[in-house]
Short mmCIF file of N, CA and C in Angstrom, two decimals:
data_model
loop_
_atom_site.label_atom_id
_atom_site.label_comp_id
_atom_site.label_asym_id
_atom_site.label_seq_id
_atom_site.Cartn_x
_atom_site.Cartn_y
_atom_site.Cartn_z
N UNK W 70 14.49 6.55 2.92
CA UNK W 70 13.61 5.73 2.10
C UNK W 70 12.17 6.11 2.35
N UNK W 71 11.60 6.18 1.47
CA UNK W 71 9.64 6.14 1.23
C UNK W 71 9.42 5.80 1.13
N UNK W 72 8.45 5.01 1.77
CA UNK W 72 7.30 4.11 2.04
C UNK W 72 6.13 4.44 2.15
N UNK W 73 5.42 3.53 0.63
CA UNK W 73 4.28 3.79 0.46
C UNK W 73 3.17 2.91 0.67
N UNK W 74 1.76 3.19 1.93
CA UNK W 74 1.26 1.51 2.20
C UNK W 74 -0.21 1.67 1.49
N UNK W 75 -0.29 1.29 0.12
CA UNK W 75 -1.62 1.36 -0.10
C UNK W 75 -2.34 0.10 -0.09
N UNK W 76 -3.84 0.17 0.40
CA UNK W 76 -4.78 -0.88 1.15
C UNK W 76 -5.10 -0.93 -0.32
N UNK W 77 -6.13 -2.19 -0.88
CA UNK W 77 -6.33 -2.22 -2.02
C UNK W 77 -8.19 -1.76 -1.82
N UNK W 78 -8.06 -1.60 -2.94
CA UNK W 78 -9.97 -1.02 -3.56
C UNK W 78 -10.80 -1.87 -2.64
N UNK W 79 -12.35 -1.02 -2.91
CA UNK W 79 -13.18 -2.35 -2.20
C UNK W 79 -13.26 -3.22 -3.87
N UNK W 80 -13.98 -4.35 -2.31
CA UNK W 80 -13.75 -5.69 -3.42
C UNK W 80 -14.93 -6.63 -2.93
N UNK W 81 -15.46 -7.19 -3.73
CA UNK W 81 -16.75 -7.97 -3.96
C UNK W 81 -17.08 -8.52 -2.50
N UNK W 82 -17.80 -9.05 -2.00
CA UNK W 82 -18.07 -9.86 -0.85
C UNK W 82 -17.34 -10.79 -1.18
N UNK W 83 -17.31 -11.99 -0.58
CA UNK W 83 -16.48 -13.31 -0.79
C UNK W 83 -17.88 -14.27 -0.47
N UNK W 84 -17.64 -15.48 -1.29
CA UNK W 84 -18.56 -16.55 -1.05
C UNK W 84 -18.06 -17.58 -0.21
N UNK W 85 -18.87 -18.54 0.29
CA UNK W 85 -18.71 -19.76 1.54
C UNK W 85 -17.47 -19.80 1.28
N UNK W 86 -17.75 -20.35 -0.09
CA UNK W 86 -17.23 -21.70 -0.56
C UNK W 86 -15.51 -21.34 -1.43
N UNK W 87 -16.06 -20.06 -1.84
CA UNK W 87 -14.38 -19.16 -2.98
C UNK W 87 -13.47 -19.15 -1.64
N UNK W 88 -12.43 -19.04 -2.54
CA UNK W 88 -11.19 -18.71 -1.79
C UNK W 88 -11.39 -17.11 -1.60
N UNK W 89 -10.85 -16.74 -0.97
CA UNK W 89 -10.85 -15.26 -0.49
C UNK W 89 -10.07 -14.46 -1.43
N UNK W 90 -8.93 -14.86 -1.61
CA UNK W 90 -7.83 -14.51 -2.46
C UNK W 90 -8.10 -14.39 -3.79
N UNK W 91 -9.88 -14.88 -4.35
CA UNK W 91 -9.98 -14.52 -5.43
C UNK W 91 -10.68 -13.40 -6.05
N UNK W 92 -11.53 -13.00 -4.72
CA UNK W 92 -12.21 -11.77 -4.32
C UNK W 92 -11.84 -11.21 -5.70
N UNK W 93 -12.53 -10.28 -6.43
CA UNK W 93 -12.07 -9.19 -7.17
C UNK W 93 -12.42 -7.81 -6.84
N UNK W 94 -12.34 -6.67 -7.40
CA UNK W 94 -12.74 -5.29 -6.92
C UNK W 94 -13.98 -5.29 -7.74
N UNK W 95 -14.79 -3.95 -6.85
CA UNK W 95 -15.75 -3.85 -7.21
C UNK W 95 -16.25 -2.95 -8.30
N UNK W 96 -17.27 -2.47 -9.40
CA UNK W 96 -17.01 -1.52 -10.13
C UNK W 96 -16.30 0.21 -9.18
N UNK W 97 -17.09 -0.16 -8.00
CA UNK W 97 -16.39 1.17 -7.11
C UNK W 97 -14.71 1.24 -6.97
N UNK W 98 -14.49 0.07 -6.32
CA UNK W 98 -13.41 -0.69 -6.30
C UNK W 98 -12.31 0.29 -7.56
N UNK W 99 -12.80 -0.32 -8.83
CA UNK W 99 -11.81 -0.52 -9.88
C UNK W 99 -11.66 1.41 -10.10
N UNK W 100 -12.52 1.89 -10.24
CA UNK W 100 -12.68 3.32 -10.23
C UNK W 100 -11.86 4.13 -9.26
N UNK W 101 -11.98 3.46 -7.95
CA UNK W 101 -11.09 4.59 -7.26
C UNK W 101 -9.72 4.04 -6.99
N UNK W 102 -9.50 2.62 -7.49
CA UNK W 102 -7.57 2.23 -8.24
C UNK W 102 -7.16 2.92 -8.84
N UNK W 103 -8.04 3.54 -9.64
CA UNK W 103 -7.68 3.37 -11.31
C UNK W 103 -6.97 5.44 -10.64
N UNK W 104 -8.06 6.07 -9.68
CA UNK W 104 -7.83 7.66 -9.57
C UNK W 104 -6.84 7.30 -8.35
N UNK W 105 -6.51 6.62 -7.35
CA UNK W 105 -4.99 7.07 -7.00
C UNK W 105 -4.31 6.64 -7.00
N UNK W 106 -4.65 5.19 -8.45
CA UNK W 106 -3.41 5.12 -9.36
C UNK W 106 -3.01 5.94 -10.25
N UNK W 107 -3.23 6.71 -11.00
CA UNK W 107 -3.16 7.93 -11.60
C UNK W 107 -2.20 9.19 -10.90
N UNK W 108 -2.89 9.40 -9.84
CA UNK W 108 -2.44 10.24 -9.11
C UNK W 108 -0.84 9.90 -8.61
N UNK W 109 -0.92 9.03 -7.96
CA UNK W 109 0.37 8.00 -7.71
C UNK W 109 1.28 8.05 -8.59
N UNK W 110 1.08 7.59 -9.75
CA UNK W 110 2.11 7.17 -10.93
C UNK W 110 3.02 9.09 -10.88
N UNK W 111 1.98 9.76 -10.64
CA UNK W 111 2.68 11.21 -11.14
C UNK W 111 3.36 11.54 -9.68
N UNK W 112 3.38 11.27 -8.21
CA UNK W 112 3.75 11.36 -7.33
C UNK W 112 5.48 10.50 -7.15
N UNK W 113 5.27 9.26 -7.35
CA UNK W 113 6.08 8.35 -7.34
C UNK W 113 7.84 8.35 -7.94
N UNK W 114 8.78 8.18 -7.44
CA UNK W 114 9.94 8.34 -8.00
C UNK W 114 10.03 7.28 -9.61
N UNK W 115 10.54 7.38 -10.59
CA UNK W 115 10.69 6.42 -11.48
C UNK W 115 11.38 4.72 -11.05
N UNK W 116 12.01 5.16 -10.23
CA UNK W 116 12.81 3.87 -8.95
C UNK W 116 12.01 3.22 -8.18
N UNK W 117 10.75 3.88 -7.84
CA UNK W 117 10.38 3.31 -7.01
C UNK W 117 9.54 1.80 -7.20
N UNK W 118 10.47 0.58 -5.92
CA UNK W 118 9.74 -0.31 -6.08
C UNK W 118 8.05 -0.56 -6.05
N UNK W 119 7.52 -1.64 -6.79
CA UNK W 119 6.19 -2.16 -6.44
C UNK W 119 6.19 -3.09 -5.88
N UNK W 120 5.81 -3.27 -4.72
CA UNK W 120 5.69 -5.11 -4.35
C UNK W 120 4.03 -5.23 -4.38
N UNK W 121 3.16 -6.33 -4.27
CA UNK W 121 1.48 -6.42 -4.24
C UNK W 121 1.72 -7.42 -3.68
N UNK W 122 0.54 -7.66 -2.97
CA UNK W 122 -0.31 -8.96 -2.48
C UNK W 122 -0.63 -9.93 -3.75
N UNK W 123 -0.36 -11.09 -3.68
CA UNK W 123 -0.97 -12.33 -4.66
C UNK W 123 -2.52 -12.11 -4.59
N UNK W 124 -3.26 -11.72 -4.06
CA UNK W 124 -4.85 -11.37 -4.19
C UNK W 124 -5.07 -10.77 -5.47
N UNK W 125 -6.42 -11.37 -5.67
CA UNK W 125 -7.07 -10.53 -7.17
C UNK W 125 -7.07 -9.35 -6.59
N UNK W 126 -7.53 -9.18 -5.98
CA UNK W 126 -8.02 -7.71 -5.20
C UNK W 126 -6.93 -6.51 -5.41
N UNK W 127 -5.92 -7.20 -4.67
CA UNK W 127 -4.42 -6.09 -4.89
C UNK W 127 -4.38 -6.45 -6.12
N UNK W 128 -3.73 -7.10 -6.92
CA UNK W 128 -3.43 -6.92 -8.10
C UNK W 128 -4.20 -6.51 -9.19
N UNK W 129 -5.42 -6.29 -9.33
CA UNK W 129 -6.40 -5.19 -9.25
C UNK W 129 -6.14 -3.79 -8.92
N UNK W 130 -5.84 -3.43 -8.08
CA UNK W 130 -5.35 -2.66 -7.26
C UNK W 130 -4.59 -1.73 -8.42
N UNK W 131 -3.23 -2.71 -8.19
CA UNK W 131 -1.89 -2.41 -8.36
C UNK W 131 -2.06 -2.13 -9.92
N UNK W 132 -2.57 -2.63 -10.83
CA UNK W 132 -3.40 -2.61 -12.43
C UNK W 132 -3.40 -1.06 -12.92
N UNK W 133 -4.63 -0.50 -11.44
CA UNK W 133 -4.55 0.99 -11.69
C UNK W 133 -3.61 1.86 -11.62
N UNK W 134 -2.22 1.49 -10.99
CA UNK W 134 -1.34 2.21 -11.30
C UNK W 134 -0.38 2.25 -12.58
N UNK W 135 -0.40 0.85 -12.97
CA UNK W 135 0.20 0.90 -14.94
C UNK W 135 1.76 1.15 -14.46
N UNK W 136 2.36 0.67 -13.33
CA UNK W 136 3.46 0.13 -13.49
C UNK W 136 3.85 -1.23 -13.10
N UNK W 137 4.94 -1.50 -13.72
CA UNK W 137 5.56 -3.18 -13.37
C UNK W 137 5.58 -3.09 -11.31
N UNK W 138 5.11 -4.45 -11.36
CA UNK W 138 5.03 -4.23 -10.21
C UNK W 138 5.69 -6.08 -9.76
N UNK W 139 6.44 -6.68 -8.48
CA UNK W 139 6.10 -7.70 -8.27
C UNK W 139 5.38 -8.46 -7.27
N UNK W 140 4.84 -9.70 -7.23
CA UNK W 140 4.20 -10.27 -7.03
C UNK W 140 4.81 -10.89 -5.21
N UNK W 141 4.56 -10.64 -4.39
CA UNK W 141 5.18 -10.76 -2.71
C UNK W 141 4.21 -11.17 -1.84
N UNK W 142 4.67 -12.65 -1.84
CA UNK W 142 4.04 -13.45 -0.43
C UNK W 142 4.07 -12.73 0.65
N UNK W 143 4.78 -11.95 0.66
CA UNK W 143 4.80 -11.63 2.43
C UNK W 143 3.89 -10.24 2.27
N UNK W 144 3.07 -9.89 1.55
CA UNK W 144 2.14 -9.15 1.45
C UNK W 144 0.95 -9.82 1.43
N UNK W 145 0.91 -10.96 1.60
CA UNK W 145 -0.49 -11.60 1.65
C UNK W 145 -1.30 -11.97 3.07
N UNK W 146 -2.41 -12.21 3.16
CA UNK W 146 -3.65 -12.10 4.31
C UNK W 146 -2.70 -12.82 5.50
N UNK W 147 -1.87 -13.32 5.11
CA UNK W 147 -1.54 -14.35 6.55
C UNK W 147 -0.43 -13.97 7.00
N UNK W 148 0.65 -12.78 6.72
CA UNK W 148 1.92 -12.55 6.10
C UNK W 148 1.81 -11.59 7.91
N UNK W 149 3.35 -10.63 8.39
CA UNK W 149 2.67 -10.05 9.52
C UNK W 149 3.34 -8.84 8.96
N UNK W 150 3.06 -7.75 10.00
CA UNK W 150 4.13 -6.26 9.71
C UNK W 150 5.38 -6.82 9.59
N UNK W 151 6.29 -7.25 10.23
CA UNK W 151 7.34 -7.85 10.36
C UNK W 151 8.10 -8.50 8.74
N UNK W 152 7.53 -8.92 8.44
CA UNK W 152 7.53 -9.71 7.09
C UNK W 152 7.18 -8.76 6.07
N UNK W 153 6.26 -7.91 6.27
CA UNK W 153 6.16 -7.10 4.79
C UNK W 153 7.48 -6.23 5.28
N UNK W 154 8.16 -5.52 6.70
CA UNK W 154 9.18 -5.10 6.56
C UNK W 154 10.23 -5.22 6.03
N UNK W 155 10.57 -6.53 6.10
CA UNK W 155 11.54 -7.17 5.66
C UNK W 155 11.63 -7.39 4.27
N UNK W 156 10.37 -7.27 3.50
CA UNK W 156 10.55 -7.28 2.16
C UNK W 156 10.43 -6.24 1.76
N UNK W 157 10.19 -4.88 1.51
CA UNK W 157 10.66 -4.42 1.94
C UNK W 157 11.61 -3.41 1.26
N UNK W 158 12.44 -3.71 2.82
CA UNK W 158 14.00 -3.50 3.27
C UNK W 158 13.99 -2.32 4.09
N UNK W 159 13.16 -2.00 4.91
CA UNK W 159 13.07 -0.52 5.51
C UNK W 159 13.78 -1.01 6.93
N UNK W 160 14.78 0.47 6.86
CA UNK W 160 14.42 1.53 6.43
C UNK W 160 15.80 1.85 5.34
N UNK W 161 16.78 0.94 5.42
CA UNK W 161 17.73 1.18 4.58
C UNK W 161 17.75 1.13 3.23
N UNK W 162 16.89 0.42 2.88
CA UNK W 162 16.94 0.26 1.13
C UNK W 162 16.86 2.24 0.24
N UNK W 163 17.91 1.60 -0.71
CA UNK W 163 18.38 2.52 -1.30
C UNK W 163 16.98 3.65 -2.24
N UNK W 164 16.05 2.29 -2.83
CA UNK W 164 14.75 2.90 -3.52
C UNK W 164 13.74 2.81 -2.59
N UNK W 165 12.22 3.94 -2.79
CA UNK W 165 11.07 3.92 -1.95
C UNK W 165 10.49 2.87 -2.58
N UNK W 166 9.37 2.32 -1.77
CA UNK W 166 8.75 1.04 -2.30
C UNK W 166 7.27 1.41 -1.96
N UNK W 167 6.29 0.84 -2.55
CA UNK W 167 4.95 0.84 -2.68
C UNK W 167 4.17 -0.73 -2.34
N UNK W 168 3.60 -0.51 -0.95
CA UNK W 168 3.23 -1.80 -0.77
C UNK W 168 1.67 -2.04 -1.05
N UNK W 169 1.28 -2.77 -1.85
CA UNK W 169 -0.11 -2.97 -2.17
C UNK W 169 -1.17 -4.27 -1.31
N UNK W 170 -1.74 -3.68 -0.40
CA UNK W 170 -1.95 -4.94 0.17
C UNK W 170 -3.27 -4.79 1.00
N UNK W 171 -2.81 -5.39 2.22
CA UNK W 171 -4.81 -5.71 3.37
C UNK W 171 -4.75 -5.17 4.48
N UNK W 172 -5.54 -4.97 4.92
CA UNK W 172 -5.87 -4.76 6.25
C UNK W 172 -5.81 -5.71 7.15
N UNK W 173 -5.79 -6.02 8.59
CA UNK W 173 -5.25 -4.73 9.28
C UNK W 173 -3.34 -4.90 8.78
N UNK W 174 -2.70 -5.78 8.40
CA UNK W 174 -1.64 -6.00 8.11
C UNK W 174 -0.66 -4.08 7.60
N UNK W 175 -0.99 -3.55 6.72
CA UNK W 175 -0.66 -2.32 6.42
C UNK W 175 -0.71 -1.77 7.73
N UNK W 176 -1.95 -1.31 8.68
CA UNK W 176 -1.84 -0.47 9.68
C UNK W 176 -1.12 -0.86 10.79
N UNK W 177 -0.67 -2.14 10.88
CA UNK W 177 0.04 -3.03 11.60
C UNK W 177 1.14 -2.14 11.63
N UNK W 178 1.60 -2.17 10.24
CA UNK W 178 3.00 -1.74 9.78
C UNK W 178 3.78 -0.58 9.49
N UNK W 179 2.55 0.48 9.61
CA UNK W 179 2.76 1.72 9.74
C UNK W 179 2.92 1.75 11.39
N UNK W 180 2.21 1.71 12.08
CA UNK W 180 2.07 1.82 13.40
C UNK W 180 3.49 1.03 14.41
N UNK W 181 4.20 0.06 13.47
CA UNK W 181 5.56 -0.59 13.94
C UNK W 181 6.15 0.28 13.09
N UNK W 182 6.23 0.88 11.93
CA UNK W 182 7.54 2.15 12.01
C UNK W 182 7.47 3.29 12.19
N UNK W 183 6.35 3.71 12.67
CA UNK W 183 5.57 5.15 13.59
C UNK W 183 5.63 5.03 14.86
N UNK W 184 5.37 4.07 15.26
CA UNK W 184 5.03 4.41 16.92
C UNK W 184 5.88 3.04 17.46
N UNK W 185 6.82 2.06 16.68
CA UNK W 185 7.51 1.36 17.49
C UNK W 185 6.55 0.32 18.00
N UNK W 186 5.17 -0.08 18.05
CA UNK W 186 4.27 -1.01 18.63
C UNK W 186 3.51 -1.57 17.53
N UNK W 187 2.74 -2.89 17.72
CA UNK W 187 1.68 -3.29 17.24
C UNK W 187 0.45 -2.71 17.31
N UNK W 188 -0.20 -2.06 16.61
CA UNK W 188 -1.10 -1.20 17.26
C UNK W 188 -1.94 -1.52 15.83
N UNK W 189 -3.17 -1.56 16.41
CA UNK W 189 -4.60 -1.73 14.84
C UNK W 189 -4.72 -0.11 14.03
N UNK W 190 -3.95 0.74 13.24
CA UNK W 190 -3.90 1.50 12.95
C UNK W 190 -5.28 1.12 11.51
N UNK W 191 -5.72 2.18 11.00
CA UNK W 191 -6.86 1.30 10.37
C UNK W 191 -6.79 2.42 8.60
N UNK W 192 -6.65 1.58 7.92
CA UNK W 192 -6.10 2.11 6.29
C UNK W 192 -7.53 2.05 5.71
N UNK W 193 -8.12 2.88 5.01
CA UNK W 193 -9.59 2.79 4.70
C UNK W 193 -9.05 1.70 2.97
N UNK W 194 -10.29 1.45 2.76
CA UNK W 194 -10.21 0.76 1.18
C UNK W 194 -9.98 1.76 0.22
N UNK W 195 -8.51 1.57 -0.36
CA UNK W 195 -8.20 2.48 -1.96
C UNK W 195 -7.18 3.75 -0.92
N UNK W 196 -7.30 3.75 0.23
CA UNK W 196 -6.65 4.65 1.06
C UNK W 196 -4.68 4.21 1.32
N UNK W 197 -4.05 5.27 1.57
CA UNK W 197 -2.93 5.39 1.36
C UNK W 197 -1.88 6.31 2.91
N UNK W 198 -0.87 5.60 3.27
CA UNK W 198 -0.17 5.92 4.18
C UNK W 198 1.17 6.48 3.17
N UNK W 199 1.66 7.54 3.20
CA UNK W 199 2.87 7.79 2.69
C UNK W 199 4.43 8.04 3.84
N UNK W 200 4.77 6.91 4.16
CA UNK W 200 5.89 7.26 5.52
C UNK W 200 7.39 7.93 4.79
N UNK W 201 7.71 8.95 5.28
CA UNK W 201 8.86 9.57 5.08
C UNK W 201 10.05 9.14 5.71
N UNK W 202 10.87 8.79 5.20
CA UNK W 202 12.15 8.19 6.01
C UNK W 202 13.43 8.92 5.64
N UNK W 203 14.45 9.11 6.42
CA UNK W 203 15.71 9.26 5.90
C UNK W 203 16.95 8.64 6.07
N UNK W 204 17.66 8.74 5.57
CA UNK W 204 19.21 8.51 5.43
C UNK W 204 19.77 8.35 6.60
N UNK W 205 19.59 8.89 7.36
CA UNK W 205 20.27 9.53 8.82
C UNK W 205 19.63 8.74 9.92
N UNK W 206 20.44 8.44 10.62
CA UNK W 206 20.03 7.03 11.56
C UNK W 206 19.34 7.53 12.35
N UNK W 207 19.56 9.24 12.86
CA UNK W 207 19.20 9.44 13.77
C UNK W 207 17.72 9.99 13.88
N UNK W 208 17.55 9.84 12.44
CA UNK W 208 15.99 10.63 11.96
C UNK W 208 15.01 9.37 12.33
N UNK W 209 13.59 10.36 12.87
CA UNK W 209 12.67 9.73 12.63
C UNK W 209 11.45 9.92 11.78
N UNK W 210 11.10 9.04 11.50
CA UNK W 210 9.84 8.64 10.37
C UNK W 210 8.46 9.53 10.66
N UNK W 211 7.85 10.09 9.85
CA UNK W 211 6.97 10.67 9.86
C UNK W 211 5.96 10.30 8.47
N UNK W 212 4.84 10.79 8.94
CA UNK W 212 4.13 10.52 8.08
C UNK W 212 3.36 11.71 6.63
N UNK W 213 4.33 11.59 5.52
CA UNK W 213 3.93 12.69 4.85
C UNK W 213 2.65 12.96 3.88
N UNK W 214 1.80 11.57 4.05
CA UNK W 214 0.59 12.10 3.71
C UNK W 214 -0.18 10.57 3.41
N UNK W 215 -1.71 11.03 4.64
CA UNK W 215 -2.40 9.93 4.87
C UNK W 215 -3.69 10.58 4.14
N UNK W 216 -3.94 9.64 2.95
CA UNK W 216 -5.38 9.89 2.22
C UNK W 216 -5.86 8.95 1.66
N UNK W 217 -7.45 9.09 1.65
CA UNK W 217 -8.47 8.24 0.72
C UNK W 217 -8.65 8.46 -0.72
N UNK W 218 -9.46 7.65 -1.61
CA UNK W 218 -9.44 7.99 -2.88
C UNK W 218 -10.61 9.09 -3.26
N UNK W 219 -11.56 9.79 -1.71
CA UNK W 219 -12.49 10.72 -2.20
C UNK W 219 -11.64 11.79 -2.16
N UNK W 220 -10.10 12.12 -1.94
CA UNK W 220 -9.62 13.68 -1.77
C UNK W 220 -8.63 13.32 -2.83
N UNK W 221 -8.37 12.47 -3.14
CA UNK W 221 -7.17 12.19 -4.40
C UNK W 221 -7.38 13.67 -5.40
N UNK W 222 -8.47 13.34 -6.23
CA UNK W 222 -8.67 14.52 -6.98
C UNK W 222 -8.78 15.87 -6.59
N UNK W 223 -8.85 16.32 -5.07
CA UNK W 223 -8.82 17.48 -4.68
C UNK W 223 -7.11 18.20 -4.38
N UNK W 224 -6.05 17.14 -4.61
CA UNK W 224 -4.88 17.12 -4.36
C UNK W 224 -4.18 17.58 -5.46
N UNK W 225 -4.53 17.32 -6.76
CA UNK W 225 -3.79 17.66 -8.03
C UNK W 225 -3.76 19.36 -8.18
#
């Protein structure tokens, strides 16, 4: 299975008083969704799940890629590695999945199916972990490609 952990765009400051969760992206933000969502959509298996964060921000995010995607609590600010695992389904699930979501929660979660620990692994904004998994129990996970949205276009 493939596992894909993308952090969402930058996104506006937040006020006192707003909820956080309503944050939106920024014109920078929406621009560099929109290029490794693009990029993505042409990378991606046709199977492959979407799960997002309930945040404007991710779902924003997730917008720039222009596929159906659903909507997963356990991708949200309060949610842990543990919980986005489990939704998931790694490492057995049959399709790769694309997780759209926050920081540090993503690097959390790479770093628990990379290195087995909790560790602050750190996902830049619009940036992307691609974990390689296989079939075979006895395989381990590697990471087949960690990038930001300034090399996206140098990749095609």
């Amino acid at each position: 299975m493939d596992l894909i952990l993308w952090r969402h765009a930058e996104a506006e400051d937040g006020e006192p008083d707003a909820p956080d969760a309503k944050r939106a992206l920024t014109s920078k933000g929406k621009r560099h969704a929109a290029r490794v969502g693009e990029w993505l959509d042409h990378q991606l298996p046709e199977q492959c799940r979407v799960l997002v964060s309930p945040a404007v921000r991710c779902l924003q995010t997730a917008d720039g890629l222009g596929r159906r995607y659903t909507i997963h609590e356990a991708l949200n600010t309060d949610s842990t590695a543990e919980r986005m695992r489990e939704a998931c389904g790694w490492p057995g699930h049959r399709f790769p999945a694309l997780l759209i979501g926050h920081q540090p929660l993503l690097g959390e979660l790479a770093a628990l199916i990379l290195a087995g620990a909790q560790q602050p692994w750190k996902i830049r904004k619009a940036g992307m972990f691609w974990i390689k998994g296989s079939d075979a129990e006895d395989s381990i996970p590697f990471i087949r490609l960690a990038v930001g949205p300034e090399l996206i276009g140098k990749l095609r």
